[in-house]
mmCIF file of C-alpha atoms in Angstrom:
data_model
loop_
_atom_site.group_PDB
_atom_site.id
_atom_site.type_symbol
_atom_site.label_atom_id
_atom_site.label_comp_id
_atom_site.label_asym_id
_atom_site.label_seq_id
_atom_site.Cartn_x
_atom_site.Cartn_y
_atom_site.Cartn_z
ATOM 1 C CA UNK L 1 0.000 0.000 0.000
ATOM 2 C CA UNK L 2 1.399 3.881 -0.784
ATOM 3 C CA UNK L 3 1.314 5.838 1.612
ATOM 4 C CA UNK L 4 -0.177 9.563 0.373
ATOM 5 C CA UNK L 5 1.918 11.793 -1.324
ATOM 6 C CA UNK L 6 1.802 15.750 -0.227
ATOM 7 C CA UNK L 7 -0.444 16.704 -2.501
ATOM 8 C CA UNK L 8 -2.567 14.335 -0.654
ATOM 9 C CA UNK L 9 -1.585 15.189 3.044
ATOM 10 C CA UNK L 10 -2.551 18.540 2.216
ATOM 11 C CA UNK L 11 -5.751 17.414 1.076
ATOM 12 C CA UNK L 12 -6.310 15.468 4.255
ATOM 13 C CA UNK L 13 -5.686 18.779 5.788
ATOM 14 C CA UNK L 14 -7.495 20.937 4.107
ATOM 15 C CA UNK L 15 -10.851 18.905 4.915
ATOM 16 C CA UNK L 16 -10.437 20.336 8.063
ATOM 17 C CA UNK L 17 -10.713 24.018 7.060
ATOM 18 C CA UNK L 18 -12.048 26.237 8.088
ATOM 19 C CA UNK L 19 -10.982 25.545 11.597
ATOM 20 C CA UNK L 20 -7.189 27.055 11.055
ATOM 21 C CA UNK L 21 -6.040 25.149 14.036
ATOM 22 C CA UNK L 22 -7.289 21.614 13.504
ATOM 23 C CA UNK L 23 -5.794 22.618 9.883
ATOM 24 C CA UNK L 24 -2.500 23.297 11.042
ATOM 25 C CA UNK L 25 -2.902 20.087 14.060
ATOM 26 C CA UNK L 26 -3.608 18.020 10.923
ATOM 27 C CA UNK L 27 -0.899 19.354 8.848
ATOM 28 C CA UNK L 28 2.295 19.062 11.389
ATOM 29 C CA UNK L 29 0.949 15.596 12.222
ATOM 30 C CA UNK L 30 1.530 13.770 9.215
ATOM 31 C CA UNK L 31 4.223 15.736 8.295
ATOM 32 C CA UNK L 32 6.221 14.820 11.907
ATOM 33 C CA UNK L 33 4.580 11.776 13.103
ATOM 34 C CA UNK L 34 5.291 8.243 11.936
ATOM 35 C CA UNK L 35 2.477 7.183 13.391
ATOM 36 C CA UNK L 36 0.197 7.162 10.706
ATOM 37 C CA UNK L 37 2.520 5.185 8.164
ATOM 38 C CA UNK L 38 3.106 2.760 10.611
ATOM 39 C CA UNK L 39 -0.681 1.971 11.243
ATOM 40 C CA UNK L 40 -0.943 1.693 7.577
ATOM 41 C CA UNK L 41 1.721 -0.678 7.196
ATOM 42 C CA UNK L 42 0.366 -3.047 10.246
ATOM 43 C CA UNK L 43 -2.540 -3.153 8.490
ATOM 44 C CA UNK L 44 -1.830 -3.891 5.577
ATOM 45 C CA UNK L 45 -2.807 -7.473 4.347
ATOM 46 C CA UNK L 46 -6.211 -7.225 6.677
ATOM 47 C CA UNK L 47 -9.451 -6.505 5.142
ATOM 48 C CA UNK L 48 -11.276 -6.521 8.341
ATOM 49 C CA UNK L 49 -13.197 -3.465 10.044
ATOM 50 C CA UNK L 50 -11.086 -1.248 12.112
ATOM 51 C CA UNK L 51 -11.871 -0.320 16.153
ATOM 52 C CA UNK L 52 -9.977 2.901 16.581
ATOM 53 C CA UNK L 53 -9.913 3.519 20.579
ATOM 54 C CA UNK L 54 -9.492 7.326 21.555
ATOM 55 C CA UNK L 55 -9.747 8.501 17.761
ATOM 56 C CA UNK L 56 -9.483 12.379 18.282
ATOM 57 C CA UNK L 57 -10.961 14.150 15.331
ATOM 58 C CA UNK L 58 -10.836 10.943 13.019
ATOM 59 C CA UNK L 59 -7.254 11.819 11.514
ATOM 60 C CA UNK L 60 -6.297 7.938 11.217
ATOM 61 C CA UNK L 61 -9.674 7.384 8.952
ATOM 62 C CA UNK L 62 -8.898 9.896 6.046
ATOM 63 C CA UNK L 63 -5.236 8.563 6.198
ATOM 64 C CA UNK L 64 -6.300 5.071 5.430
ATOM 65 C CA UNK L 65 -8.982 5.893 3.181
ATOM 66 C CA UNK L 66 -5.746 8.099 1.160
ATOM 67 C CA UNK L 67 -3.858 4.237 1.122
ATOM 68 C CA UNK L 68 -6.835 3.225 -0.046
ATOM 69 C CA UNK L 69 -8.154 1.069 2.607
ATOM 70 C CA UNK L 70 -11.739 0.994 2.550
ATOM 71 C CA UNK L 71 -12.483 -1.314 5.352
ATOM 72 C CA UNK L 72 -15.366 -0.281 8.166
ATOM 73 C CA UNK L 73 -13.941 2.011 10.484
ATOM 74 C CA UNK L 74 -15.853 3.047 14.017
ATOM 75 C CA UNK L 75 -13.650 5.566 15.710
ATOM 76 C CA UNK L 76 -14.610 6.029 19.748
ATOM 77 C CA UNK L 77 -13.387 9.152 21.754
ATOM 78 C CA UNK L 78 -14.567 10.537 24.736
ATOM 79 C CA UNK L 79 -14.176 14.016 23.809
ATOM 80 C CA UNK L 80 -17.688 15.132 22.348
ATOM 81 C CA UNK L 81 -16.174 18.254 20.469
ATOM 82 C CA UNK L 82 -13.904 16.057 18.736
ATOM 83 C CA UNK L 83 -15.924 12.825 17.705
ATOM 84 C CA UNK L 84 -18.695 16.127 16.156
ATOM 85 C CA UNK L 85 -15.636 17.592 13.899
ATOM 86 C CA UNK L 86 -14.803 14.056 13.151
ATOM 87 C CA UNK L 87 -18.573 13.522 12.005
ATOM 88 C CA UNK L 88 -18.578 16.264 10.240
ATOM 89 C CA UNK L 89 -14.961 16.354 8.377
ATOM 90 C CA UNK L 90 -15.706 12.560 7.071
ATOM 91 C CA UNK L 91 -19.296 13.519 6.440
ATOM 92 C CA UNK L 92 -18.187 16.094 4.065
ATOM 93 C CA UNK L 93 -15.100 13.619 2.898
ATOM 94 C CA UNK L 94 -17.579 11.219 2.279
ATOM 95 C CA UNK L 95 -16.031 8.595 4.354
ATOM 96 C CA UNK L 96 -19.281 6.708 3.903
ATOM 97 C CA UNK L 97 -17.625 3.763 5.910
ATOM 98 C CA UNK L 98 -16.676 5.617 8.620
ATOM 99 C CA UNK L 99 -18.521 6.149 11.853
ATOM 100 C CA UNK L 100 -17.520 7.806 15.198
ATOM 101 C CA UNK L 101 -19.220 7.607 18.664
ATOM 102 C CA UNK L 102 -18.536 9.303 22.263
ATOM 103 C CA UNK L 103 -17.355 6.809 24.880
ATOM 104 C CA UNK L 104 -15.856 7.029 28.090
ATOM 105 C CA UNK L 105 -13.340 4.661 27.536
ATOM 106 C CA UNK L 106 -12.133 4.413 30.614
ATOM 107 C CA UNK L 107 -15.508 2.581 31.201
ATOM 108 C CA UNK L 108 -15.253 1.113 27.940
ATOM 109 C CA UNK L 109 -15.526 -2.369 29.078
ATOM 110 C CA UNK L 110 -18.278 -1.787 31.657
ATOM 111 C CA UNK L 111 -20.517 -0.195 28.943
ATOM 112 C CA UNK L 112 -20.058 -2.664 26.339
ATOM 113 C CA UNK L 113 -18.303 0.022 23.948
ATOM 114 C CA UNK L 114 -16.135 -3.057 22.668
ATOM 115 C CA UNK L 115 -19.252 -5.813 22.605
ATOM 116 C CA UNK L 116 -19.919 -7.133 18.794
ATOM 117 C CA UNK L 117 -16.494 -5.589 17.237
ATOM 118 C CA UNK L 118 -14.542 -8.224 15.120
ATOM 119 C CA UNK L 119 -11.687 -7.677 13.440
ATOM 120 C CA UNK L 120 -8.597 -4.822 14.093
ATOM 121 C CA UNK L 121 -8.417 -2.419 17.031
ATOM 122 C CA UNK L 122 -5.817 0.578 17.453
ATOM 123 C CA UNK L 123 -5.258 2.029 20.957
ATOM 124 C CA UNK L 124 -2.848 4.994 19.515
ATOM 125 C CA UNK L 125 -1.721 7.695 22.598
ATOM 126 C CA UNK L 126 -4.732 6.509 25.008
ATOM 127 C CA UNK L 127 -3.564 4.068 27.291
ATOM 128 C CA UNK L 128 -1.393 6.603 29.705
ATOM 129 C CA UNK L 129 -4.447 8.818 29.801
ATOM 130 C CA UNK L 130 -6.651 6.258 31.261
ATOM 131 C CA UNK L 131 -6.833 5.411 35.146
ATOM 132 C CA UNK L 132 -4.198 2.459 35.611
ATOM 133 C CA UNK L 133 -7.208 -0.191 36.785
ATOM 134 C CA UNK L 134 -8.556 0.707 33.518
ATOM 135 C CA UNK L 135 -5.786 0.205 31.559
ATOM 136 C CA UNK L 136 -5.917 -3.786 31.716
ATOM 137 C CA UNK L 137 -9.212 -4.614 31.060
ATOM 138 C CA UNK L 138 -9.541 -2.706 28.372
ATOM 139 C CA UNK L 139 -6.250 -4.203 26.658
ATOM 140 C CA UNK L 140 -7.843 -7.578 27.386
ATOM 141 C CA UNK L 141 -11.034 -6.202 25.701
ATOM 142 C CA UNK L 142 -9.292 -5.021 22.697
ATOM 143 C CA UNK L 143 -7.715 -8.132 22.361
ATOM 144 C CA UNK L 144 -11.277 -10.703 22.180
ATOM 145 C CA UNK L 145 -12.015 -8.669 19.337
ATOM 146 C CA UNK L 146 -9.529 -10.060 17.008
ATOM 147 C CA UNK L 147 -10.209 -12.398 14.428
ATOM 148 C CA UNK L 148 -8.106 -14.103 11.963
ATOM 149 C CA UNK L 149 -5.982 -11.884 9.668
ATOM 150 C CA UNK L 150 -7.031 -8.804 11.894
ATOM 151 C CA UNK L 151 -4.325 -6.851 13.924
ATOM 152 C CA UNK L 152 -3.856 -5.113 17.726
ATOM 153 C CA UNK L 153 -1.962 -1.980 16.771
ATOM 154 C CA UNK L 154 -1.043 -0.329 20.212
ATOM 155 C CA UNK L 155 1.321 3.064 20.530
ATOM 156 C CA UNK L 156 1.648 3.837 24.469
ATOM 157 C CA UNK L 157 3.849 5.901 25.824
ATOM 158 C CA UNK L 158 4.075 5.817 29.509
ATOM 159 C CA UNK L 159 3.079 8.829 31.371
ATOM 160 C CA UNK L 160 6.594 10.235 33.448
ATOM 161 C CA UNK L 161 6.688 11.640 36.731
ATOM 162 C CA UNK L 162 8.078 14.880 37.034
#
């Protein structure tokens, strides 16, 4: 799978206009973060529907559709402001296999936010935001929903003590 060239990382980031600042957010984070590529390339080989856990504004979903993966994607967040720019931006994309709801996931397993997924799940930057008795059952979660040829993609970085 290609990753998107410029032309179309700017494209990704201008569906975000006209909010300037979730323009510019969008911009310097495919442009500096390898996080993106490196989703795509975990994926790659998998056809099945993507669980995106703490989603943000949906970035992750107009990246794959650019690779061209066209795959179900549900993208949960518990940040209402973000999962209704991430409605909107893919409603106007016309990310038609997209869909975005707002869950607490640090209750995620309690309220049945994972129950019926099959197939991949990403936990990108969530984890270390999460209450540490959380953090487990969640992972364990995540990880019934995977069926053959899906993936776990997981990027944690551990919260430091200052």
């Amino acid at each position: 799978m290609n990753p998107p060239d410029r032309v179309a990382l700017h494209g990704i980031a201008a569906r975000f206009l006209p909010s300037r600042w979730h323009y510019h957010y969008v911009r310097s984070k495919l442009a500096s973060d390898p996080l993106y590529a490196g989703v795509t390339a975990a994926l790659d080989g998998s056809d099945a529907p993507l669980l995106d856990l703490g989603c943000g504004v949906g970035l992750l979903a107009h990246y794959l559709d650019s690779c061209g993966f066209r795959f179900g994607y549900r993208g949960i967040d518990n940040d209402r402001s973000k999962i209704e720019r991430a409605r909107a931006v893919a409603a106007d994309a016309r990310l038609t296999h997209a869909r975005f709801e707002v869950i607490d996931l640090a209750n995620a397993v309690g309220n049945g936010a994972l129950a019926g997924h099959r197939g991949s799940v990403a936990i990108l930057d969530v984890l270390q935001f999460l209450p540490p008795p959380a953090q487990a059952p969640l992972l364990r979660s995540a990880a019934a929903c995977i069926t053959p040829g899906a993936r776990l993609v997981i990027r944690w970085a551990r919260r430091q003590r200052l």
